[in-house]
Coordinates of C-alpha atoms in Angstrom, one line a residue:
X1 CA 9.3 -17.5 -7.2
X2 CA 5.8 -16.7 -8.4
X3 CA 3.0 -14.5 -7.1
X4 CA 1.0 -17.6 -6.1
X5 CA 3.7 -18.5 -3.7
X6 CA 3.2 -15.3 -1.8
X7 CA -0.6 -15.8 -1.8
X8 CA -0.2 -19.3 -0.5
X9 CA 2.2 -18.2 2.2
X10 CA 0.0 -15.3 3.3
X11 CA -3.0 -17.7 3.7
X12 CA -1.0 -20.2 5.8
X13 CA 0.6 -17.4 7.9
X14 CA -2.8 -15.8 8.6
X15 CA -4.7 -19.0 9.2
X16 CA -1.7 -20.7 11.0
X17 CA -3.4 -23.9 9.8
X18 CA -2.6 -25.7 6.5
X19 CA -6.1 -27.3 6.2
X20 CA -8.0 -24.0 6.7
X21 CA -5.5 -22.2 4.4
X22 CA -6.1 -24.8 1.7
X23 CA -9.9 -24.4 2.0
X24 CA -9.5 -20.6 1.8
X25 CA -7.4 -21.0 -1.4
X26 CA -9.7 -23.7 -2.8
X27 CA -6.8 -26.1 -3.3
X28 CA -5.8 -29.5 -1.8
X29 CA -3.6 -29.4 1.3
X30 CA -0.6 -31.6 0.0
X31 CA 0.1 -29.3 -2.9
X32 CA -0.1 -26.3 -0.6
X33 CA 2.5 -27.8 1.8
X34 CA 4.8 -28.5 -1.2
X35 CA 4.5 -25.0 -2.5
X36 CA 5.4 -23.5 0.9
X37 CA 8.4 -25.8 1.3
X38 CA 9.5 -24.8 -2.3
X39 CA 9.3 -21.1 -1.2
X40 CA 11.4 -21.8 1.9
X41 CA 14.0 -23.7 -0.1
X42 CA 14.2 -20.8 -2.6
X43 CA 14.6 -18.2 0.2
X44 CA 17.0 -20.4 2.1
X45 CA 15.2 -19.7 5.4
X46 CA 12.5 -21.4 7.5
X47 CA 9.3 -19.3 7.5
X48 CA 7.1 -21.7 9.6
X49 CA 7.5 -24.0 12.5
X50 CA 5.4 -27.1 12.0
X51 CA 4.2 -29.6 14.5
X52 CA 1.5 -32.2 14.4
X53 CA -1.0 -29.8 15.8
X54 CA 0.2 -26.3 15.3
X55 CA 1.9 -24.0 12.8
X56 CA 3.8 -20.9 14.0
X57 CA 5.8 -18.2 12.2
X58 CA 9.5 -17.9 12.7
X59 CA 10.9 -14.4 13.2
X60 CA 11.9 -14.5 9.5
X61 CA 8.4 -15.6 8.7
X62 CA 6.8 -12.7 10.5
X63 CA 9.0 -10.2 8.7
X64 CA 8.3 -11.9 5.4
X65 CA 4.6 -11.8 6.0
X66 CA 4.6 -8.0 6.6
X67 CA 6.3 -7.4 3.3
X68 CA 4.2 -10.0 1.5
X69 CA 1.0 -8.3 2.6
X70 CA 2.3 -5.0 1.2
X71 CA 3.3 -6.5 -2.1
X72 CA 0.0 -8.4 -2.6
X73 CA -2.0 -5.3 -1.7
X74 CA 0.0 -3.2 -4.1
X75 CA -0.6 -5.8 -6.9
X76 CA -4.3 -5.8 -6.2
X77 CA -4.4 -2.0 -6.2
X78 CA -2.5 -1.9 -9.5
X79 CA -5.0 -4.3 -11.0
X80 CA -7.9 -2.3 -9.7
X81 CA -6.3 0.9 -11.1
X82 CA -5.8 -0.7 -14.5
X83 CA -9.4 -1.7 -14.7
X84 CA -10.6 1.8 -13.7
X85 CA -8.3 3.4 -16.2
X86 CA -9.6 1.0 -18.9
X87 CA -13.1 1.9 -18.0
X88 CA -12.4 5.6 -18.2
X89 CA -13.2 6.4 -14.6
X90 CA -9.8 7.5 -13.4
X91 CA -6.6 9.0 -14.8
X92 CA -5.7 12.4 -16.2
X93 CA -7.3 14.3 -19.0
X94 CA -5.9 17.5 -20.6
X95 CA -8.3 19.5 -22.8
X96 CA -7.3 22.2 -25.2
X97 CA -9.8 24.8 -26.2
X98 CA -10.3 27.7 -28.7
X99 CA -10.9 31.1 -27.1
X100 CA -14.7 31.4 -27.7
X101 CA -15.4 28.0 -26.2
X102 CA -13.0 28.6 -23.3
X103 CA -15.6 31.1 -22.0
X104 CA -18.7 29.2 -22.7
X105 CA -18.5 25.4 -23.0
X106 CA -15.3 24.7 -21.0
X107 CA -16.5 25.9 -17.5
X108 CA -19.7 23.8 -17.8
X109 CA -17.8 20.8 -19.1
X110 CA -15.3 20.8 -16.3
X111 CA -18.1 21.1 -13.7
X112 CA -20.0 18.2 -15.3
X113 CA -16.9 16.0 -15.4
X114 CA -16.1 16.7 -11.7
X115 CA -19.5 15.1 -10.9
X116 CA -19.4 12.3 -13.5
X117 CA -15.7 11.4 -13.2
X118 CA -14.6 12.6 -9.8
X119 CA -11.4 10.5 -9.9
X120 CA -10.2 12.0 -13.2
X121 CA -7.7 14.8 -12.9
X122 CA -9.0 17.3 -15.5
X123 CA -6.6 20.0 -16.8
X124 CA -7.3 22.7 -19.3
X125 CA -5.4 24.8 -21.8
X126 CA -7.6 27.6 -23.0
X127 CA -7.1 30.1 -25.8
X128 CA -5.4 27.6 -28.1
X129 CA -5.7 28.1 -31.9
X130 CA -6.7 25.1 -33.9
X131 CA -3.2 24.4 -35.5
X132 CA -1.6 24.6 -32.0
X133 CA -4.2 22.1 -30.7
X134 CA -3.6 19.6 -33.4
X135 CA 0.2 19.8 -32.8
X136 CA -0.4 19.3 -29.1
X137 CA -2.6 16.3 -29.8
X138 CA 0.1 14.7 -31.9
X139 CA 2.7 15.4 -29.2
X140 CA 0.5 13.9 -26.5
X141 CA 0.4 17.2 -24.7
X142 CA -3.5 17.3 -24.7
X143 CA -6.0 14.4 -25.0
X144 CA -9.0 16.3 -26.3
X145 CA -9.2 19.4 -28.5
X146 CA -12.1 21.8 -28.8
X147 CA -11.5 23.7 -32.0
X148 CA -12.9 25.1 -35.2
X149 CA -12.7 23.0 -38.5
X150 CA -11.6 21.8 -40.8
X151 CA -9.5 18.9 -39.5
X152 CA -8.0 17.0 -42.4
X153 CA -5.6 14.7 -40.5
X154 CA -6.7 11.0 -40.9
X155 CA -5.0 10.3 -37.6
X156 CA -7.5 12.5 -35.8
X157 CA -11.1 11.6 -35.0
X158 CA -13.6 14.4 -34.9
X159 CA -17.2 15.1 -33.9
X160 CA -19.2 18.2 -34.5
X161 CA -20.5 19.4 -31.1
X162 CA -22.5 22.4 -32.3
X163 CA -22.7 25.2 -34.8
X164 CA -22.1 28.8 -33.5
X165 CA -23.5 31.8 -35.2
X166 CA -21.3 34.9 -35.7
X167 CA -21.3 38.3 -34.1
X168 CA -19.7 41.6 -34.9
X169 CA -17.8 43.2 -32.0
X170 CA -17.9 47.0 -32.0
X171 CA -16.4 49.6 -29.7
X172 CA -19.1 51.3 -27.7
X173 CA -20.2 54.4 -29.5
X174 CA -19.2 53.2 -33.0
X175 CA -21.5 54.6 -35.6
X176 CA -22.8 51.0 -36.4
X177 CA -23.7 50.2 -32.8
X178 CA -27.1 51.7 -33.2
X179 CA -28.1 48.9 -35.6
X180 CA -29.7 45.7 -34.3
X181 CA -27.8 43.5 -36.8
X182 CA -25.1 44.0 -39.4
X183 CA -23.9 42.4 -42.6
X184 CA -20.3 41.9 -43.7
X185 CA -20.7 44.6 -46.3
X186 CA -21.6 47.1 -43.5
X187 CA -18.0 46.7 -42.3
X188 CA -16.4 47.6 -45.6
X189 CA -14.9 50.8 -44.4
X190 CA -14.0 49.6 -40.9
X191 CA -10.5 48.7 -39.6
X192 CA -10.4 45.1 -38.2
X193 CA -8.9 43.5 -35.1
X194 CA -8.5 39.9 -36.3
X195 CA -7.2 36.5 -35.3
X196 CA -3.9 35.8 -36.9
X197 CA -4.0 35.0 -40.6
X198 CA -1.9 33.0 -42.9
X199 CA -3.6 29.7 -42.0
X200 CA -2.6 30.0 -38.4
X201 CA -6.2 30.6 -37.3
X202 CA -9.5 29.4 -38.6
X203 CA -11.3 32.6 -37.6
X204 CA -8.6 34.6 -39.4
X205 CA -9.1 32.7 -42.6
X206 CA -12.9 32.9 -42.2
X207 CA -12.7 36.7 -42.0
X208 CA -10.7 36.8 -45.2
X209 CA -13.3 34.6 -46.9
X210 CA -16.3 36.5 -45.7
X211 CA -14.9 39.8 -46.9
X212 CA -13.8 38.4 -50.2
X213 CA -17.4 37.1 -50.8
X214 CA -18.6 40.6 -50.1
X215 CA -16.2 42.0 -52.6
X216 CA -13.5 43.6 -50.5
X217 CA -10.3 42.9 -48.6
X218 CA -10.5 43.5 -44.8
X219 CA -8.2 46.3 -43.6
X220 CA -6.6 44.4 -40.6
X221 CA -5.1 46.9 -38.2
X222 CA -4.1 44.3 -35.5
X223 CA -3.7 40.5 -35.5
X224 CA -3.9 38.6 -32.2
X225 CA -3.9 34.9 -31.1
X226 CA -6.2 35.2 -28.0
X227 CA -9.9 36.0 -28.3
X228 CA -9.8 37.9 -25.0
X229 CA -7.0 40.2 -26.4
X230 CA -9.0 40.7 -29.6
X231 CA -12.1 41.9 -27.6
X232 CA -10.0 44.1 -25.4
X233 CA -8.4 45.8 -28.4
X234 CA -11.9 46.4 -29.8
X235 CA -12.9 47.9 -26.5
X236 CA -9.9 50.2 -26.9
X237 CA -11.3 51.5 -30.2
X238 CA -8.7 49.9 -32.4
X239 CA -11.1 48.3 -34.8
X240 CA -14.1 45.9 -35.1
X241 CA -14.1 42.1 -35.2
X242 CA -16.1 39.1 -36.2
X243 CA -16.3 36.3 -33.6
X244 CA -18.3 33.2 -32.8
X245 CA -21.4 34.0 -30.7
X246 CA -20.1 32.4 -27.5
X247 CA -17.4 35.1 -27.3
X248 CA -20.1 37.3 -25.8
X249 CA -19.8 35.4 -22.6
X250 CA -16.5 37.2 -22.2
X251 CA -17.7 40.3 -20.3
X252 CA -15.4 43.1 -21.2
X253 CA -16.6 46.7 -20.8
X254 CA -16.6 49.0 -23.7
X255 CA -17.9 46.7 -26.5
X256 CA -21.2 46.0 -28.2
X257 CA -22.1 42.7 -29.8
X258 CA -24.4 42.6 -32.9
X259 CA -25.6 39.6 -34.9
X260 CA -24.0 39.1 -38.3
X261 CA -26.5 38.5 -41.0
X262 CA -27.5 36.4 -42.8
X263 CA -28.2 34.1 -39.9
X264 CA -26.9 31.0 -41.6
X265 CA -23.4 32.3 -41.4
X266 CA -21.6 30.4 -38.7
X267 CA -18.8 28.0 -37.7
X268 CA -18.8 24.6 -36.1
X269 CA -17.2 23.7 -32.8
X270 CA -15.5 20.3 -33.1
X271 CA -14.2 17.8 -30.6
X272 CA -11.0 16.1 -31.8
X273 CA -8.8 13.3 -30.4
X274 CA -6.3 10.9 -31.8
X275 CA -7.9 8.1 -33.7
X276 CA -5.4 5.6 -32.2
X277 CA -6.7 6.5 -28.6
X278 CA -9.3 3.8 -28.0
X279 CA -10.1 5.4 -24.8
X280 CA -13.3 4.9 -22.8
X281 CA -12.6 8.2 -21.0
X282 CA -12.6 10.2 -24.2
X283 CA -15.9 8.6 -25.1
X284 CA -17.4 9.6 -21.8
X285 CA -16.1 13.1 -22.1
X286 CA -17.4 13.6 -25.6
X287 CA -20.8 12.3 -24.6
X288 CA -20.8 14.8 -21.7
X289 CA -19.7 17.5 -24.0
X290 CA -22.7 16.9 -26.3
X291 CA -25.0 17.5 -23.4
X292 CA -23.3 20.6 -22.1
X293 CA -23.1 22.2 -25.6
X294 CA -26.7 21.5 -26.4

C-alpha cells in the first residue's frame, strides 16, 4: 500500500463518483478504478458498492475513510511543519548568555523574537560563562551562545555583535567613588571581587591582563561565576570589580559605576553557534540580535 492509494480512495469516497474523483485527482478514470480495486484486494475487504449509476461506501469503507482522512491530514501537517522548520519560522531555540548581556541584550532580543517568530519556543539560560556555553553548544543543550571571545573552536561559527566598554564597580562611599572616571592603576591598592580565573572566565582573565599591563597583580578577595553575585558582593563592601558596561543595567543598591579609562578598553560580545547547523532560524535570530544590540 502506498500513500497515493489513500488519496485516491479519499477522493472517490468523498465524491461518490469515479469520474468526478478522477477529475479532482487529474488522472484518468480507468487507472483510478484499478488502484481502488488493488487497495481492496490488499485489505481483503470491499470498501465501495458500485453500480452502473452510483457508488456507495460499505460500513468498512466508512470506517476506513475516517481513519484515512486523519492519516492524510497528519501527513500534510507534517510536511507543512517540516517546511516551516526549514524556513526557521517554527521550532525551539535555546539561547545561552553571559551575565552582562543577560541584563541588557537578552530581554530585548526575546521580545523582538516573540514578534518576529511567534511560533518559535524561545528558552534562555542566563549567567553562563563562555566555556560553559561552548560545552553546552557542543552537547546540543543550547543553540546560540552570547559570550565573550575568544572562540578558537573551528566547529563554532561566530559573529561580533558589538563592543562593550568597561566600568569599575565600587561600593557606595568608597574613596574612589568621588571621581568621574578611573584607570586600572587607580585600583592598585584595592581588593577585587572577580569572575573566576584559571581560564574559566573571560572576564577573570581580562582582569589579570589589565592589572599586569599596569604593573601589578590584582588582590582577588572573592571569585564568583555570576555577574549578579559579583555586583552584590561589591555592594556589601567586599571589594571592587571591573565589568562590561551593560552590567550597569543590573540595578543593585549600594554600588557606584565609573568608566574605566582609557576609553578604548573594552570587550566584544559575540554570537556563536555550531558551524554544522545550517539553520535558517539561527540566521534570523542573529540578524535580529544585530538590530537589538545596535
